mmCIF file of C-alpha atoms in Angstrom:
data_model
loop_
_atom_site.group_PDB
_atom_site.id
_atom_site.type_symbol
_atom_site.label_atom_id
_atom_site.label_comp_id
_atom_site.label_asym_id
_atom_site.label_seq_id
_atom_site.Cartn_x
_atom_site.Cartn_y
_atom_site.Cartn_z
ATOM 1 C CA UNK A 1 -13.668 -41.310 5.056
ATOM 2 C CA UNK A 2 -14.917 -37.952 3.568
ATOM 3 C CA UNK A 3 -13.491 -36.006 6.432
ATOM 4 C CA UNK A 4 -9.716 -37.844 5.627
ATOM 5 C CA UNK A 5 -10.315 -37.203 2.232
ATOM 6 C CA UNK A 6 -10.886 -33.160 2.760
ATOM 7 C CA UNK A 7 -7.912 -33.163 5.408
ATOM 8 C CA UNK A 8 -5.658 -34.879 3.008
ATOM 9 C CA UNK A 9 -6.980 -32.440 0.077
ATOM 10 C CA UNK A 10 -6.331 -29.418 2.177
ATOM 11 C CA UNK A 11 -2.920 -30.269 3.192
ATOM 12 C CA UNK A 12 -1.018 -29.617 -0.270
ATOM 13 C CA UNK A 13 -3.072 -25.898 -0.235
ATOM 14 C CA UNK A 14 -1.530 -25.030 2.945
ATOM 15 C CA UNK A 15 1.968 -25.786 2.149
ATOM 16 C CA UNK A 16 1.264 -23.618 -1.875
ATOM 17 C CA UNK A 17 0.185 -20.598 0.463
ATOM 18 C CA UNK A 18 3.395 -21.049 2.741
ATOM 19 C CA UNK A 19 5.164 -20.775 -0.403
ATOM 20 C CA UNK A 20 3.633 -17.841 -1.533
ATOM 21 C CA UNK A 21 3.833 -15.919 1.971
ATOM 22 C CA UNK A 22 7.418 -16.984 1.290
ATOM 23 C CA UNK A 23 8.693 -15.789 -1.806
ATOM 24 C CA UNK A 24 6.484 -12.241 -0.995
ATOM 25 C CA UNK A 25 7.920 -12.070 1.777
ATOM 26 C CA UNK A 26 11.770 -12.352 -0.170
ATOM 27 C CA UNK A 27 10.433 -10.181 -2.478
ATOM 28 C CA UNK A 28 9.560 -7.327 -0.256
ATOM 29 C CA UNK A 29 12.891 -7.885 1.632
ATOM 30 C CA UNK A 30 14.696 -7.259 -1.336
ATOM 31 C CA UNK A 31 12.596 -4.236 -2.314
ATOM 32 C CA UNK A 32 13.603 -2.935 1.023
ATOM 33 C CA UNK A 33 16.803 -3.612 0.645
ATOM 34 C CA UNK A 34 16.974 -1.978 -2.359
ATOM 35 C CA UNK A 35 15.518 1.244 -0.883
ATOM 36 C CA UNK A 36 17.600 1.490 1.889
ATOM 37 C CA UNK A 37 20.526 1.270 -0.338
ATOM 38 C CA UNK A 38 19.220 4.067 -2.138
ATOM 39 C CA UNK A 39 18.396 6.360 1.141
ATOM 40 C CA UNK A 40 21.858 5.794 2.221
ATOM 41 C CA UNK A 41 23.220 7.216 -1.400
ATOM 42 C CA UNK A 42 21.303 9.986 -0.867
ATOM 43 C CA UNK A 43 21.761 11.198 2.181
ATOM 44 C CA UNK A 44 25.038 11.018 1.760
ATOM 45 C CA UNK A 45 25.569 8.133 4.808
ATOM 46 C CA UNK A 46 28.621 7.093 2.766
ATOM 47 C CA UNK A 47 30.840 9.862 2.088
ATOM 48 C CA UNK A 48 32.900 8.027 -0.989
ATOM 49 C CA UNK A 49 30.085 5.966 -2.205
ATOM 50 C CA UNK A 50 27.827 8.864 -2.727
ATOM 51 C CA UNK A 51 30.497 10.681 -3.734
ATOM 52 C CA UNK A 52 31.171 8.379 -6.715
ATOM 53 C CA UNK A 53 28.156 8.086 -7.725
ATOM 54 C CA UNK A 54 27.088 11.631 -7.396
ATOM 55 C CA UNK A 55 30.398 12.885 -9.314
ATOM 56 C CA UNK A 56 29.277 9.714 -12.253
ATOM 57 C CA UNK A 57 26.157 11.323 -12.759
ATOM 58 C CA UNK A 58 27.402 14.608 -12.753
ATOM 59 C CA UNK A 59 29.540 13.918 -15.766
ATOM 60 C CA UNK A 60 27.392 11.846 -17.612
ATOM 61 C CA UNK A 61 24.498 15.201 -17.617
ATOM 62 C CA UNK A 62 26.829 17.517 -18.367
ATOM 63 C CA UNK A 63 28.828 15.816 -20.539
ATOM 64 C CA UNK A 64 25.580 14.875 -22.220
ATOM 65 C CA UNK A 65 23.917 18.506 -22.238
ATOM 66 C CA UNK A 66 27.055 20.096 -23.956
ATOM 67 C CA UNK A 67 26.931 17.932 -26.794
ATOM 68 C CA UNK A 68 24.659 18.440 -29.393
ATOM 69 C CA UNK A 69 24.778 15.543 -31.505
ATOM 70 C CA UNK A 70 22.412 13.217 -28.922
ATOM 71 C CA UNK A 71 19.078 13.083 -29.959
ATOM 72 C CA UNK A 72 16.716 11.497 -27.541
ATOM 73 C CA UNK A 73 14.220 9.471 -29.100
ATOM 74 C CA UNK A 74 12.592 6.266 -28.033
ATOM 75 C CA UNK A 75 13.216 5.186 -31.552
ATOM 76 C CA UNK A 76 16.586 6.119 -32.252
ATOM 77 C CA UNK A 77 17.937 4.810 -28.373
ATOM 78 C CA UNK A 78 16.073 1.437 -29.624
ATOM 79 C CA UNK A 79 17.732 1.030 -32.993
ATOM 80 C CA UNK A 80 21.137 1.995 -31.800
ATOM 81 C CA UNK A 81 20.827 -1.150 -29.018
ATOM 82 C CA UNK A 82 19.576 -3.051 -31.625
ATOM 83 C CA UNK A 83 22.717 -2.001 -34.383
ATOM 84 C CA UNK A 84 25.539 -2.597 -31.365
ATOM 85 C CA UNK A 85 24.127 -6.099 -30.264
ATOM 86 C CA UNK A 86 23.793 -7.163 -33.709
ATOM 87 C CA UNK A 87 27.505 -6.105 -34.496
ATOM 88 C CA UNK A 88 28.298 -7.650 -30.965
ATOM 89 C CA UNK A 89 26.661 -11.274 -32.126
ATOM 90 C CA UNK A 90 28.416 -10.689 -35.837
ATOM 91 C CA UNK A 91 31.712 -10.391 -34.329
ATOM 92 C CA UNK A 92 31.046 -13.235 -32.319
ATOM 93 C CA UNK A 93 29.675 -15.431 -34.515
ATOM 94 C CA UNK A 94 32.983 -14.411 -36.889
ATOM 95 C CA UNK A 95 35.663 -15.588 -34.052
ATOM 96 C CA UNK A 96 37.559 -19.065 -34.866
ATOM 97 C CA UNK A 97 36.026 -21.365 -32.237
ATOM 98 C CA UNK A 98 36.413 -24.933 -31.273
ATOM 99 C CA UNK A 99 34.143 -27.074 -33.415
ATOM 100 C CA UNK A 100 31.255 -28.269 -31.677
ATOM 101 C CA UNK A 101 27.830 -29.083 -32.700
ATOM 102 C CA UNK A 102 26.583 -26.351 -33.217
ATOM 103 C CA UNK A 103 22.551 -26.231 -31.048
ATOM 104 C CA UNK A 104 20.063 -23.638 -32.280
ATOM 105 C CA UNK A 105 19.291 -21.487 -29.088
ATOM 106 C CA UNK A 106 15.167 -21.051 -28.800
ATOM 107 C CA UNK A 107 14.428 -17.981 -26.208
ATOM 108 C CA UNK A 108 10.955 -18.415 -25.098
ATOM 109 C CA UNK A 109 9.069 -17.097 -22.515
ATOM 110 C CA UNK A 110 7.386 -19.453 -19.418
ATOM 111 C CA UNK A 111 4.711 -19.020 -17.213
ATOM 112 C CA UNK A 112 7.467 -18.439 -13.957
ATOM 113 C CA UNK A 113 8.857 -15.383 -15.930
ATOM 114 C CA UNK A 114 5.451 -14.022 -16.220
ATOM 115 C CA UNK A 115 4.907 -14.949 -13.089
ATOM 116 C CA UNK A 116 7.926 -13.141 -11.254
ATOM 117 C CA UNK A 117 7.478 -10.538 -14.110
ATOM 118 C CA UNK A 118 3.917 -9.757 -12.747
ATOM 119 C CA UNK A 119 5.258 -10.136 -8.983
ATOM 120 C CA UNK A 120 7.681 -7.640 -9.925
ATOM 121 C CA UNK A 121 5.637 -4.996 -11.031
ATOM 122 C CA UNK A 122 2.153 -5.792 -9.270
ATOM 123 C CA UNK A 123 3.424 -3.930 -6.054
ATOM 124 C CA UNK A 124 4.496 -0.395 -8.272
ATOM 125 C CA UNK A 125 1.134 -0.902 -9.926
ATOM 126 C CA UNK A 126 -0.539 -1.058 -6.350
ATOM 127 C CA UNK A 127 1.579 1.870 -5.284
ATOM 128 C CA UNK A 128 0.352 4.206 -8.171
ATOM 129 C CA UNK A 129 -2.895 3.212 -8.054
ATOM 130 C CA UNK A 130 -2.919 4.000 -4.052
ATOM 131 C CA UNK A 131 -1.021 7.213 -4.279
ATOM 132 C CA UNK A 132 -3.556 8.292 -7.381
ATOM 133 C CA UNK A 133 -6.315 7.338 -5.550
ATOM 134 C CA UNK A 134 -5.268 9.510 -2.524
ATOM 135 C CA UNK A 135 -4.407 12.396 -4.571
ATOM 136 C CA UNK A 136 -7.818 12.464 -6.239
ATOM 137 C CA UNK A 137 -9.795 12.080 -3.662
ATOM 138 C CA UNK A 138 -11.278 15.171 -3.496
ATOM 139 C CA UNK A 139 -10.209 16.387 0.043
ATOM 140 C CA UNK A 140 -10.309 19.804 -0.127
ATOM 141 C CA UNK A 141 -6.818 20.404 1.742
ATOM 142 C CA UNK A 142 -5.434 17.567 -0.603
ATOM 143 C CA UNK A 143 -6.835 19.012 -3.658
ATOM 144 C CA UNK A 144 -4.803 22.771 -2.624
ATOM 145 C CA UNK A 145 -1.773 20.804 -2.191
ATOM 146 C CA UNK A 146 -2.322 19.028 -5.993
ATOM 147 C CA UNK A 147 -3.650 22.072 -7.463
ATOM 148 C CA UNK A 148 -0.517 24.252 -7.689
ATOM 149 C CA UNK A 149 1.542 21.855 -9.050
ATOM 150 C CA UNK A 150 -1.065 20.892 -11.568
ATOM 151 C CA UNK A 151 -1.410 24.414 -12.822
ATOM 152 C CA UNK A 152 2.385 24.930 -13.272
ATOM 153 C CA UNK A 153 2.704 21.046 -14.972
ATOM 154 C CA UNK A 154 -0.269 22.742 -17.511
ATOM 155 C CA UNK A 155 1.452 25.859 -18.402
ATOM 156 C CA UNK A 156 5.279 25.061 -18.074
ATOM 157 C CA UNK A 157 4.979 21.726 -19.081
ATOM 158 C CA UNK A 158 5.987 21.986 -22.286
ATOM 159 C CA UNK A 159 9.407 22.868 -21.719
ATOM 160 C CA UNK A 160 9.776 20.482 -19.399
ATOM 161 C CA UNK A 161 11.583 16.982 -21.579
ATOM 162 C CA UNK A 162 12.604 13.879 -20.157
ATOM 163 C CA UNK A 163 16.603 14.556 -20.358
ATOM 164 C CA UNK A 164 15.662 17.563 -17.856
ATOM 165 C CA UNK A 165 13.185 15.802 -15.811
ATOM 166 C CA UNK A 166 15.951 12.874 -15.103
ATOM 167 C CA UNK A 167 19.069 15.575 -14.641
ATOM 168 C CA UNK A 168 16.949 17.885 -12.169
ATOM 169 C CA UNK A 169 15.626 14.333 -10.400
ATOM 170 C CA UNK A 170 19.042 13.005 -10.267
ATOM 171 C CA UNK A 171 20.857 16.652 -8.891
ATOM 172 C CA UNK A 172 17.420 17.394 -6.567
ATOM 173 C CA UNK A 173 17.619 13.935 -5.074
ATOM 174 C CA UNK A 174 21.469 14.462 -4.384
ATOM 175 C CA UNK A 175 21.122 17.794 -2.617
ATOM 176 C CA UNK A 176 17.791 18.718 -1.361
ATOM 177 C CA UNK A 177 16.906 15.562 1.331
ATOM 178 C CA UNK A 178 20.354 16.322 2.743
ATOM 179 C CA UNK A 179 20.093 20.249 2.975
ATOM 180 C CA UNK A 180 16.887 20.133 4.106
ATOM 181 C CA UNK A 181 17.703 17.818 7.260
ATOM 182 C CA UNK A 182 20.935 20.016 7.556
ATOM 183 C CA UNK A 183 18.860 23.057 8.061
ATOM 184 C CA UNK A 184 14.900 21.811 8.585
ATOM 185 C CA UNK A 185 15.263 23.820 12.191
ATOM 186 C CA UNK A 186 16.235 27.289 9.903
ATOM 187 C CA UNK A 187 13.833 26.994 7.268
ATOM 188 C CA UNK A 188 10.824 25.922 10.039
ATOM 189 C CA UNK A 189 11.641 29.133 12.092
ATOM 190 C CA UNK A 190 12.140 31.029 8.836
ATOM 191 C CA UNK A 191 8.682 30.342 7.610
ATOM 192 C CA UNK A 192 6.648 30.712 10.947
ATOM 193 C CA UNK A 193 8.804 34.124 11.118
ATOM 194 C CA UNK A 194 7.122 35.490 7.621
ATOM 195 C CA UNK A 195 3.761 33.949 8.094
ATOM 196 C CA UNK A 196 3.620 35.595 11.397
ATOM 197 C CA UNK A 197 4.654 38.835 9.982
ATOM 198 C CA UNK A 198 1.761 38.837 7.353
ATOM 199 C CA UNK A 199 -1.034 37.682 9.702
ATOM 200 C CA UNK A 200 -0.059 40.959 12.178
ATOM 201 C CA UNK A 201 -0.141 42.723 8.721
ATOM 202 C CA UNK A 202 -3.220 41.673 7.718
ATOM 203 C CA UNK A 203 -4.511 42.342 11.167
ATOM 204 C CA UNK A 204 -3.217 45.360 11.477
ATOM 205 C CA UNK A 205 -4.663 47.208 8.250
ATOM 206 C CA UNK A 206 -7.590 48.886 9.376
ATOM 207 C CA UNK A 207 -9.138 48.202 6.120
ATOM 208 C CA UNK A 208 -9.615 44.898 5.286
ATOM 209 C CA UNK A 209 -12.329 44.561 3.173
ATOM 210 C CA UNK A 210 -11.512 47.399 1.189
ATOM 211 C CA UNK A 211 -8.163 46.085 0.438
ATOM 212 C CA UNK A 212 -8.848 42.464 -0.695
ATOM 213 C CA UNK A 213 -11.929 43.839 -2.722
ATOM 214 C CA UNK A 214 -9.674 45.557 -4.830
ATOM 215 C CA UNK A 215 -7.322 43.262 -5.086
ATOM 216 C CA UNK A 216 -10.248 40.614 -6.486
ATOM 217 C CA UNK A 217 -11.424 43.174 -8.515
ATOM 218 C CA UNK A 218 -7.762 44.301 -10.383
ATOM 219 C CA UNK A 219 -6.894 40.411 -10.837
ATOM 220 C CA UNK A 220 -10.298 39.927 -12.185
ATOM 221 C CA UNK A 221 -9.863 42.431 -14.895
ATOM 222 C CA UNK A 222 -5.910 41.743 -15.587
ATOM 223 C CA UNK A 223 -6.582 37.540 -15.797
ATOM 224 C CA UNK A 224 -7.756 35.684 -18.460
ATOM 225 C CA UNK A 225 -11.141 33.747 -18.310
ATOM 226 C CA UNK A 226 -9.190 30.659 -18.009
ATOM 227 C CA UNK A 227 -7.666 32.132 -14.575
ATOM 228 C CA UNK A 228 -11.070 33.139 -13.888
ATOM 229 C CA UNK A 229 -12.679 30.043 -13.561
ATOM 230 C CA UNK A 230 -9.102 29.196 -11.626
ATOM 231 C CA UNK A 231 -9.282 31.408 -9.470
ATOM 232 C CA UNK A 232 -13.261 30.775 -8.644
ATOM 233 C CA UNK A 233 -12.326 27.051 -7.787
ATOM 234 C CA UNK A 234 -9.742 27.804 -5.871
ATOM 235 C CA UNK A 235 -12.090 30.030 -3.812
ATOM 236 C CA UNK A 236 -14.629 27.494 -3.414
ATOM 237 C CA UNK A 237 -12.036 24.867 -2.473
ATOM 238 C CA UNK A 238 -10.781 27.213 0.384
ATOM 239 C CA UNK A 239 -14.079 27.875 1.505
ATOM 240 C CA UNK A 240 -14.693 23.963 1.557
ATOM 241 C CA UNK A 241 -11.895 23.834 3.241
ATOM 242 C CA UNK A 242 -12.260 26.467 6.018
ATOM 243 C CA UNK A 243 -15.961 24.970 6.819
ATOM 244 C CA UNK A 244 -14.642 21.303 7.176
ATOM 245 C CA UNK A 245 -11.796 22.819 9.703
ATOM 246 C CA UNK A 246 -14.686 24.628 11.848
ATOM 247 C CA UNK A 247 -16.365 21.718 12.066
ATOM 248 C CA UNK A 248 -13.633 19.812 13.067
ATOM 249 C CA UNK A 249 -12.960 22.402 15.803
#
């Protein structure tokens, strides 16, 4: 009787995780879906749709960036939503309708739109947290991909806003992918062409060590102490990095 008991207990479990394979498996169909509606807007798959949308965009930043009346501010963007649905539910409420008892209308939150709330954002979360967590993990060929970046973010970053972080995303996003599968063959042959030509350079200067010795020691004087200390982890990164290849090898 205890074993019919369990059985029966276990049988309403299996059917809740059914359910839940389920609806993730809906939801990552639909974020899928979603993506590959974006990778065929921007690589341009279809000519008129991308076109549209690419030509919407395109008018809304530069209509935008030649006016000078827009302020963007969290704070402002919120207020004016909140000033054109209030006139939007004054006009409303001001129309002639058909008299009907009139029911008070109580918005409250449930658990299911927490739930698909947190369902909805739970795999983003995971995403960022994965990509950070690769990013800082302290590979040393990793960390000279980050660095670069990192240092430019640090000293440019300042005159870098959100209005030009969206328009260069939206016009980079439009052009780039597309170009770059246009002409990956070109640009490939392009940069083995110049990286071979400095290596038979560099191999070719009968005086190596004098040359990058006084190249360390003009930078050292011209830079800062900040690039100092820069440049001195970038060196032991390299270094890091050069030993882990040889070992590999």
């Amino acid at each position: 009787e205890k074993e019919d008991g369990m059985s029966l207990a276990l049988v309403p479990a299996s059917a809740d995780a059914t359910h839940v394979t389920g609806t993730d498996a809906l939801e990552q169909s639909g974020w899928e879906s979603l993506w590959e509606r974006v990778v065929e807007l921007v690589m341009w798959k279809d000519v008129a749709k991308s076109a549209l949308w690419f030509g919407l965009g395109s008018m809304f930043f530069l209509s935008c960036s030649f006016s000078r009346e827009i302020t963007f501010s969290p704070i402002s963007v919120f207020c004016q939503l909140g000033v054109m649905i209030l006139g939007l539910a004054f006009f409303k409420d001001s129309v002639p309708q058909s008299r009907q008892p009139v029911r008070e209308r109580n918005f409250q939150l449930t658990e299911k739109d927490v739930l698909r709330a947190a369902g909805a954002v739970l795999p983003i979360a995971n995403s960022i947290i994965s990509t950070a967590q690769v990013i800082f993990s302290g590979n040393p060929s990793m960390t000279l991909k980050v660095l670069p970046v990192l240092l430019f973010g640090a000293k440019y970053g300042s005159l870098v806003t959100v209005w030009r972080l969206l328009a260069t995303g939206f016009f980079t996003s439009f052009t780039l992918p597309k170009l770059y599968i246009c002409y990956s063959t070109q640009i490939h042959m392009i940069a083995e062409n110049l990286i071979d030509r400095a290596l038979e350079a560099w191999k070719s200067c009968p005086r190596k060590k004098f040359v990058a010795g006084t190249a360390v020691i003009v930078c050292w004087n011209l830079f800062s102490v900040k690039t100092r200390f820069v440049a001195a982890f970038i060196s032991v990164v390299i270094l890091r990095y050069n030993h882990q290849t040889a070992g590999l090898v």
